[in-house]
Amino acid sequence: GAGVSQTPSNKVTEKGKYVELRCDPISGHTALYWYRQSLGQGPEFLIYFQGTGAADDSGLPNDRFFAVRPEGSVSTLKIQRTERGDSAVYLCASSHMNRGLNGELFFGEGSRLTVL
Amino acid sequence: QKEVEQDPGPLSVPEGAIVSLNCTYSNSAFQYFMWYRQYSRKGPELLMYTYSSGNKEDGRFTAQVDKSSKYISLFIRDSQPSDSATYLCAMNGGSQGNLIFGKGTKLSVKP
């Protein structure tokens, strides 16, 4: 597809469970970003990858959150021991190198996580 | 005080009206200013970005940045029902992709 693809679109889990969210960026985009959007709020930055490496992970809220991008394309956001407060829409975005400075990010439709 | 403040609305206008959306911010290091549009249950899409102060126009949309007042605006002329969405302002102080978003203003344009 032409856009950023995120799976699953919806995930319901129980408190304490482990969750993986997947992002497939636009082909050729070297930069990939994860954001989290809670109800009624704007997106909140989590982590940014340039290629395979995490260039900025300052937004990850705690060590239960981890993200990887082993081959510089698909990325997985992993959440351990989920808590009810983790419920949100997790947005993935991608861009050409250095286009993140001026906000030229292309977002996916998000993965809606609900922790019961 | 949050770094970026945006009135969440909701804002309801008749078709054809001029819409004014705005944000204030506190961090003078912000240099890039963006406006995103987000339809319900979709990801945000970039409408416009501006570097530093000034105006930028794109069709029916005009973005303004006043760094001295730490105030940015988005104007929509001849608003259409298809403009009904949440509009998010965002800013960047120089870190690639680490954007600071406002809460978003929900706009409804009535036919």
PDB file of C-alpha atoms in Angstrom:
ATOM      1  CA  GLY A   1       0.000   0.000   0.000  1.00  0.00           C
ATOM      2  CA  ALA A   2       0.949   3.620  -0.400  1.00  0.00           C
ATOM      3  CA  GLY A   3       0.469   4.748   3.174  1.00  0.00           C
ATOM      4  CA  VAL A   4       1.690   3.830   6.656  1.00  0.00           C
ATOM      5  CA  SER A   5       0.104   0.566   7.739  1.00  0.00           C
ATOM      6  CA  GLN A   6      -0.526  -0.299  11.392  1.00  0.00           C
ATOM      7  CA  THR A   7      -1.720  -3.563  12.855  1.00  0.00           C
ATOM      8  CA  PRO A   8      -3.800  -4.454  14.719  1.00  0.00           C
ATOM      9  CA  SER A   9      -6.270  -1.609  14.287  1.00  0.00           C
ATOM     10  CA  ASN A  10      -7.865  -2.551  17.593  1.00  0.00           C
ATOM     11  CA  LYS A  11      -6.473  -4.490  20.527  1.00  0.00           C
ATOM     12  CA  VAL A  12      -8.265  -5.291  23.772  1.00  0.00           C
ATOM     13  CA  THR A  13      -6.170  -6.853  26.500  1.00  0.00           C
ATOM     14  CA  GLU A  14      -6.225  -7.408  30.229  1.00  0.00           C
ATOM     15  CA  LYS A  15      -4.158  -5.572  32.763  1.00  0.00           C
ATOM     16  CA  GLY A  16      -0.739  -7.153  33.143  1.00  0.00           C
ATOM     17  CA  LYS A  17      -0.592  -8.669  29.664  1.00  0.00           C
ATOM     18  CA  TYR A  18       2.074  -8.095  27.003  1.00  0.00           C
ATOM     19  CA  VAL A  19       1.183  -6.311  23.755  1.00  0.00           C
ATOM     20  CA  GLU A  20       2.940  -5.801  20.417  1.00  0.00           C
ATOM     21  CA  LEU A  21       1.895  -3.165  17.885  1.00  0.00           C
ATOM     22  CA  ARG A  22       3.299  -3.230  14.369  1.00  0.00           C
ATOM     23  CA  CYS A  23       4.039  -0.411  11.923  1.00  0.00           C
ATOM     24  CA  ASP A  24       4.911  -0.730   8.242  1.00  0.00           C
ATOM     25  CA  PRO A  25       6.162   2.665   6.981  1.00  0.00           C
ATOM     26  CA  ILE A  26       5.977   4.174   3.534  1.00  0.00           C
ATOM     27  CA  SER A  27       8.557   2.565   1.266  1.00  0.00           C
ATOM     28  CA  GLY A  28      11.747   4.600   1.123  1.00  0.00           C
ATOM     29  CA  HIS A  29      11.106   6.535   4.333  1.00  0.00           C
ATOM     30  CA  THR A  30      14.147   6.186   6.575  1.00  0.00           C
ATOM     31  CA  ALA A  31      12.638   7.925   9.593  1.00  0.00           C
ATOM     32  CA  LEU A  32       9.908   6.341  11.711  1.00  0.00           C
ATOM     33  CA  TYR A  33       8.086   7.737  14.738  1.00  0.00           C
ATOM     34  CA  TRP A  34       5.741   6.445  17.400  1.00  0.00           C
ATOM     35  CA  TYR A  35       3.212   8.719  19.103  1.00  0.00           C
ATOM     36  CA  ARG A  36       0.462   8.047  21.621  1.00  0.00           C
ATOM     37  CA  GLN A  37      -2.877   9.874  21.568  1.00  0.00           C
ATOM     38  CA  SER A  38      -5.217   9.725  24.535  1.00  0.00           C
ATOM     39  CA  LEU A  39      -8.871  10.685  24.247  1.00  0.00           C
ATOM     40  CA  GLY A  40      -9.311  14.417  23.799  1.00  0.00           C
ATOM     41  CA  GLN A  41      -5.563  15.059  23.610  1.00  0.00           C
ATOM     42  CA  GLY A  42      -3.054  15.723  20.887  1.00  0.00           C
ATOM     43  CA  PRO A  43      -0.470  13.097  19.960  1.00  0.00           C
ATOM     44  CA  GLU A  44       2.410  12.698  22.380  1.00  0.00           C
ATOM     45  CA  PHE A  45       5.880  11.763  21.094  1.00  0.00           C
ATOM     46  CA  LEU A  46       7.303   8.421  22.187  1.00  0.00           C
ATOM     47  CA  ILE A  47      10.306   7.486  20.022  1.00  0.00           C
ATOM     48  CA  TYR A  48      12.020   8.256  16.712  1.00  0.00           C
ATOM     49  CA  PHE A  49      14.095   5.878  14.563  1.00  0.00           C
ATOM     50  CA  GLN A  50      16.529   6.869  11.852  1.00  0.00           C
ATOM     51  CA  GLY A  51      17.233   3.623  10.070  1.00  0.00           C
ATOM     52  CA  THR A  52      17.595   0.795  12.564  1.00  0.00           C
ATOM     53  CA  GLY A  53      18.635   2.874  15.553  1.00  0.00           C
ATOM     54  CA  ALA A  54      16.514   4.794  18.035  1.00  0.00           C
ATOM     55  CA  ALA A  55      17.744   8.373  17.611  1.00  0.00           C
ATOM     56  CA  ASP A  56      15.448   9.795  20.287  1.00  0.00           C
ATOM     57  CA  ASP A  57      13.545   7.700  22.835  1.00  0.00           C
ATOM     58  CA  SER A  58      12.976  10.519  25.303  1.00  0.00           C
ATOM     59  CA  GLY A  59       9.186  10.155  25.104  1.00  0.00           C
ATOM     60  CA  LEU A  60       8.945   6.558  26.281  1.00  0.00           C
ATOM     61  CA  PRO A  61       7.125   6.863  29.624  1.00  0.00           C
ATOM     62  CA  ASN A  62       8.903   4.035  31.464  1.00  0.00           C
ATOM     63  CA  ASP A  63      10.793   0.788  30.966  1.00  0.00           C
ATOM     64  CA  ARG A  64       7.614  -1.158  30.211  1.00  0.00           C
ATOM     65  CA  PHE A  65       7.688   0.420  26.754  1.00  0.00           C
ATOM     66  CA  PHE A  66      10.189  -0.676  24.137  1.00  0.00           C
ATOM     67  CA  ALA A  67      10.401  -0.370  20.352  1.00  0.00           C
ATOM     68  CA  VAL A  68      12.533  -2.003  17.690  1.00  0.00           C
ATOM     69  CA  ARG A  69      13.192  -1.587  13.993  1.00  0.00           C
ATOM     70  CA  PRO A  70      15.683  -4.378  13.244  1.00  0.00           C
ATOM     71  CA  GLU A  71      15.932  -4.000   9.460  1.00  0.00           C
ATOM     72  CA  GLY A  72      15.219  -0.311   9.122  1.00  0.00           C
ATOM     73  CA  SER A  73      11.708  -0.793   7.819  1.00  0.00           C
ATOM     74  CA  VAL A  74       8.951  -2.393   9.925  1.00  0.00           C
ATOM     75  CA  SER A  75       8.850  -1.369  13.579  1.00  0.00           C
ATOM     76  CA  THR A  76       7.240  -2.990  16.604  1.00  0.00           C
ATOM     77  CA  LEU A  77       6.199  -1.182  19.763  1.00  0.00           C
ATOM     78  CA  LYS A  78       6.179  -3.524  22.742  1.00  0.00           C
ATOM     79  CA  ILE A  79       4.379  -2.868  26.011  1.00  0.00           C
ATOM     80  CA  GLN A  80       4.957  -5.126  28.992  1.00  0.00           C
ATOM     81  CA  ARG A  81       2.693  -5.540  32.026  1.00  0.00           C
ATOM     82  CA  THR A  82       0.021  -3.304  30.528  1.00  0.00           C
ATOM     83  CA  GLU A  83      -1.861  -0.908  32.795  1.00  0.00           C
ATOM     84  CA  ARG A  84      -5.278   0.698  32.312  1.00  0.00           C
ATOM     85  CA  GLY A  85      -3.538   4.038  31.809  1.00  0.00           C
ATOM     86  CA  ASP A  86      -1.852   2.645  28.683  1.00  0.00           C
ATOM     87  CA  SER A  87      -5.215   2.706  26.911  1.00  0.00           C
ATOM     88  CA  ALA A  88      -4.841   5.068  23.947  1.00  0.00           C
ATOM     89  CA  VAL A  89      -4.391   5.188  20.187  1.00  0.00           C
ATOM     90  CA  TYR A  90      -0.803   4.433  19.243  1.00  0.00           C
ATOM     91  CA  LEU A  91       0.122   6.279  16.066  1.00  0.00           C
ATOM     92  CA  CYS A  92       3.041   5.473  13.811  1.00  0.00           C
ATOM     93  CA  ALA A  93       4.431   7.944  11.281  1.00  0.00           C
ATOM     94  CA  SER A  94       7.230   7.946   8.743  1.00  0.00           C
ATOM     95  CA  SER A  95       9.105  10.568   6.759  1.00  0.00           C
ATOM     96  CA  HIS A  96      12.043  11.115   4.477  1.00  0.00           C
ATOM     97  CA  MET A  97      15.289  11.792   6.300  1.00  0.00           C
ATOM     98  CA  ASN A  98      15.306  15.205   8.016  1.00  0.00           C
ATOM     99  CA  ARG A  99      11.727  16.013   7.022  1.00  0.00           C
ATOM    100  CA  GLY A 100      10.652  15.471  10.611  1.00  0.00           C
ATOM    101  CA  LEU A 101      12.045  18.894  11.496  1.00  0.00           C
ATOM    102  CA  ASN A 102       9.292  20.694   9.631  1.00  0.00           C
ATOM    103  CA  GLY A 103       6.647  18.150  10.511  1.00  0.00           C
ATOM    104  CA  GLU A 104       6.336  16.409   7.141  1.00  0.00           C
ATOM    105  CA  LEU A 105       5.257  13.215   8.834  1.00  0.00           C
ATOM    106  CA  PHE A 106       2.845  10.726   7.295  1.00  0.00           C
ATOM    107  CA  PHE A 107       0.717   9.077   9.949  1.00  0.00           C
ATOM    108  CA  GLY A 108      -1.020   5.732   9.930  1.00  0.00           C
ATOM    109  CA  GLU A 109      -4.557   5.291  11.226  1.00  0.00           C
ATOM    110  CA  GLY A 110      -3.312   4.048  14.564  1.00  0.00           C
ATOM    111  CA  SER A 111      -3.724   1.009  16.787  1.00  0.00           C
ATOM    112  CA  ARG A 112      -6.420   1.515  19.399  1.00  0.00           C
ATOM    113  CA  LEU A 113      -5.349  -0.221  22.618  1.00  0.00           C
ATOM    114  CA  THR A 114      -7.821  -0.863  25.406  1.00  0.00           C
ATOM    115  CA  VAL A 115      -6.564  -2.320  28.674  1.00  0.00           C
ATOM    116  CA  LEU A 116      -9.330  -3.741  30.841  1.00  0.00           C
TER     117      LEU A 116
ATOM    118  CA  GLN B   1       1.319  25.640  32.097  1.00  0.00           C
ATOM    119  CA  LYS B   2       1.520  23.324  29.095  1.00  0.00           C
ATOM    120  CA  GLU B   3       4.037  24.163  26.370  1.00  0.00           C
ATOM    121  CA  VAL B   4       1.276  24.477  23.775  1.00  0.00           C
ATOM    122  CA  GLU B   5      -2.245  25.671  24.556  1.00  0.00           C
ATOM    123  CA  GLN B   6      -5.145  25.191  22.160  1.00  0.00           C
ATOM    124  CA  ASP B   7      -8.844  25.750  22.796  1.00  0.00           C
ATOM    125  CA  PRO B   8     -10.527  22.368  22.224  1.00  0.00           C
ATOM    126  CA  GLY B   9     -13.804  23.909  21.103  1.00  0.00           C
ATOM    127  CA  PRO B  10     -16.037  22.523  19.738  1.00  0.00           C
ATOM    128  CA  LEU B  11     -16.430  25.211  17.109  1.00  0.00           C
ATOM    129  CA  SER B  12     -19.480  25.200  14.835  1.00  0.00           C
ATOM    130  CA  VAL B  13     -19.790  27.502  11.818  1.00  0.00           C
ATOM    131  CA  PRO B  14     -22.061  27.735   8.761  1.00  0.00           C
ATOM    132  CA  GLU B  15     -20.756  26.755   5.351  1.00  0.00           C
ATOM    133  CA  GLY B  16     -18.864  29.592   3.701  1.00  0.00           C
ATOM    134  CA  ALA B  17     -17.723  31.190   6.963  1.00  0.00           C
ATOM    135  CA  ILE B  18     -14.161  32.226   7.698  1.00  0.00           C
ATOM    136  CA  VAL B  19     -12.710  30.085  10.475  1.00  0.00           C
ATOM    137  CA  SER B  20      -9.947  31.218  12.800  1.00  0.00           C
ATOM    138  CA  LEU B  21      -8.050  28.650  14.856  1.00  0.00           C
ATOM    139  CA  ASN B  22      -5.152  29.493  17.127  1.00  0.00           C
ATOM    140  CA  CYS B  23      -2.569  28.272  19.592  1.00  0.00           C
ATOM    141  CA  THR B  24      -0.285  29.887  22.114  1.00  0.00           C
ATOM    142  CA  TYR B  25       3.016  28.507  23.292  1.00  0.00           C
ATOM    143  CA  SER B  26       5.593  29.188  25.958  1.00  0.00           C
ATOM    144  CA  ASN B  27       8.888  27.853  24.554  1.00  0.00           C
ATOM    145  CA  SER B  28      10.737  30.541  22.591  1.00  0.00           C
ATOM    146  CA  ALA B  29      13.010  27.831  21.095  1.00  0.00           C
ATOM    147  CA  PHE B  30      10.223  26.599  18.797  1.00  0.00           C
ATOM    148  CA  GLN B  31      11.132  27.374  15.181  1.00  0.00           C
ATOM    149  CA  TYR B  32       8.827  25.179  13.096  1.00  0.00           C
ATOM    150  CA  PHE B  33       5.065  25.519  13.346  1.00  0.00           C
ATOM    151  CA  MET B  34       2.585  23.124  11.778  1.00  0.00           C
ATOM    152  CA  TRP B  35      -1.116  22.578  11.393  1.00  0.00           C
ATOM    153  CA  TYR B  36      -2.521  19.076  11.064  1.00  0.00           C
ATOM    154  CA  ARG B  37      -6.056  17.977  10.276  1.00  0.00           C
ATOM    155  CA  GLN B  38      -7.424  14.800  11.828  1.00  0.00           C
ATOM    156  CA  TYR B  39     -10.666  13.184  10.765  1.00  0.00           C
ATOM    157  CA  SER B  40     -12.459  10.915  13.212  1.00  0.00           C
ATOM    158  CA  ARG B  41     -10.619   7.607  13.735  1.00  0.00           C
ATOM    159  CA  LYS B  42      -7.878   8.581  11.269  1.00  0.00           C
ATOM    160  CA  GLY B  43      -4.280   9.677  11.683  1.00  0.00           C
ATOM    161  CA  PRO B  44      -3.326  13.360  11.499  1.00  0.00           C
ATOM    162  CA  GLU B  45      -2.365  14.747   8.090  1.00  0.00           C
ATOM    163  CA  LEU B  46      -0.120  17.755   7.607  1.00  0.00           C
ATOM    164  CA  LEU B  47      -1.865  20.810   6.176  1.00  0.00           C
ATOM    165  CA  MET B  48       0.897  23.409   6.341  1.00  0.00           C
ATOM    166  CA  TYR B  49       4.134  24.239   8.071  1.00  0.00           C
ATOM    167  CA  THR B  50       5.849  27.571   8.628  1.00  0.00           C
ATOM    168  CA  TYR B  51       9.403  28.303   9.654  1.00  0.00           C
ATOM    169  CA  SER B  52       9.807  31.195  12.111  1.00  0.00           C
ATOM    170  CA  SER B  53       7.491  34.208  11.876  1.00  0.00           C
ATOM    171  CA  GLY B  54       5.352  35.171   8.929  1.00  0.00           C
ATOM    172  CA  ASN B  55       2.427  34.101   6.813  1.00  0.00           C
ATOM    173  CA  LYS B  56       1.932  31.215   4.448  1.00  0.00           C
ATOM    174  CA  GLU B  57      -1.011  30.647   2.153  1.00  0.00           C
ATOM    175  CA  ASP B  58      -2.196  27.457   0.441  1.00  0.00           C
ATOM    176  CA  GLY B  59      -5.509  27.661  -1.316  1.00  0.00           C
ATOM    177  CA  ARG B  60      -8.223  28.411   1.244  1.00  0.00           C
ATOM    178  CA  PHE B  61      -5.798  28.012   4.149  1.00  0.00           C
ATOM    179  CA  THR B  62      -3.524  30.683   5.636  1.00  0.00           C
ATOM    180  CA  ALA B  63      -1.107  30.084   8.492  1.00  0.00           C
ATOM    181  CA  GLN B  64       0.310  32.935  10.562  1.00  0.00           C
ATOM    182  CA  VAL B  65       3.082  32.886  13.141  1.00  0.00           C
ATOM    183  CA  ASP B  66       3.825  35.738  15.538  1.00  0.00           C
ATOM    184  CA  LYS B  67       6.900  34.705  17.509  1.00  0.00           C
ATOM    185  CA  SER B  68       6.958  37.932  19.503  1.00  0.00           C
ATOM    186  CA  SER B  69       3.551  37.063  20.954  1.00  0.00           C
ATOM    187  CA  LYS B  70       4.105  33.280  20.873  1.00  0.00           C
ATOM    188  CA  TYR B  71       0.864  32.950  18.949  1.00  0.00           C
ATOM    189  CA  ILE B  72      -0.003  31.022  15.793  1.00  0.00           C
ATOM    190  CA  SER B  73      -3.179  31.004  13.729  1.00  0.00           C
ATOM    191  CA  LEU B  74      -4.817  29.059  10.938  1.00  0.00           C
ATOM    192  CA  PHE B  75      -7.501  30.721   8.833  1.00  0.00           C
ATOM    193  CA  ILE B  76      -9.865  28.773   6.612  1.00  0.00           C
ATOM    194  CA  ARG B  77     -11.744  30.788   3.984  1.00  0.00           C
ATOM    195  CA  ASP B  78     -15.035  29.687   2.427  1.00  0.00           C
ATOM    196  CA  SER B  79     -15.302  26.772   4.849  1.00  0.00           C
ATOM    197  CA  GLN B  80     -16.873  23.557   3.558  1.00  0.00           C
ATOM    198  CA  PRO B  81     -18.598  20.660   5.345  1.00  0.00           C
ATOM    199  CA  SER B  82     -15.602  18.515   4.301  1.00  0.00           C
ATOM    200  CA  ASP B  83     -13.434  20.761   6.529  1.00  0.00           C
ATOM    201  CA  SER B  84     -15.211  19.304   9.568  1.00  0.00           C
ATOM    202  CA  ALA B  85     -12.415  17.679  11.561  1.00  0.00           C
ATOM    203  CA  THR B  86     -10.101  18.258  14.506  1.00  0.00           C
ATOM    204  CA  TYR B  87      -7.293  20.717  13.802  1.00  0.00           C
ATOM    205  CA  LEU B  88      -4.052  20.233  15.697  1.00  0.00           C
ATOM    206  CA  CYS B  89      -1.255  22.743  15.975  1.00  0.00           C
ATOM    207  CA  ALA B  90       2.251  21.348  16.471  1.00  0.00           C
ATOM    208  CA  MET B  91       5.691  22.806  17.054  1.00  0.00           C
ATOM    209  CA  ASN B  92       9.300  21.736  16.927  1.00  0.00           C
ATOM    210  CA  GLY B  93      12.298  23.264  18.641  1.00  0.00           C
ATOM    211  CA  GLY B  94      14.825  21.543  16.411  1.00  0.00           C
ATOM    212  CA  SER B  95      14.531  17.902  17.334  1.00  0.00           C
ATOM    213  CA  GLN B  96      13.751  15.700  14.345  1.00  0.00           C
ATOM    214  CA  GLY B  97      10.202  14.459  14.661  1.00  0.00           C
ATOM    215  CA  ASN B  98       9.722  15.275  18.335  1.00  0.00           C
ATOM    216  CA  LEU B  99       6.706  17.456  17.792  1.00  0.00           C
ATOM    217  CA  ILE B 100       4.746  19.082  20.576  1.00  0.00           C
ATOM    218  CA  PHE B 101       1.032  19.044  19.753  1.00  0.00           C
ATOM    219  CA  GLY B 102      -1.857  21.088  21.067  1.00  0.00           C
ATOM    220  CA  LYS B 103      -5.027  19.316  22.225  1.00  0.00           C
ATOM    221  CA  GLY B 104      -6.774  20.035  18.928  1.00  0.00           C
ATOM    222  CA  THR B 105      -9.866  22.098  18.097  1.00  0.00           C
ATOM    223  CA  LYS B 106     -12.900  20.203  16.846  1.00  0.00           C
ATOM    224  CA  LEU B 107     -14.502  22.084  13.951  1.00  0.00           C
ATOM    225  CA  SER B 108     -17.932  21.426  12.495  1.00  0.00           C
ATOM    226  CA  VAL B 109     -19.034  23.203   9.294  1.00  0.00           C
ATOM    227  CA  LYS B 110     -22.789  23.018   8.831  1.00  0.00           C
ATOM    228  CA  PRO B 111     -24.276  22.994   5.305  1.00  0.00           C
TER     229      PRO B 111
END
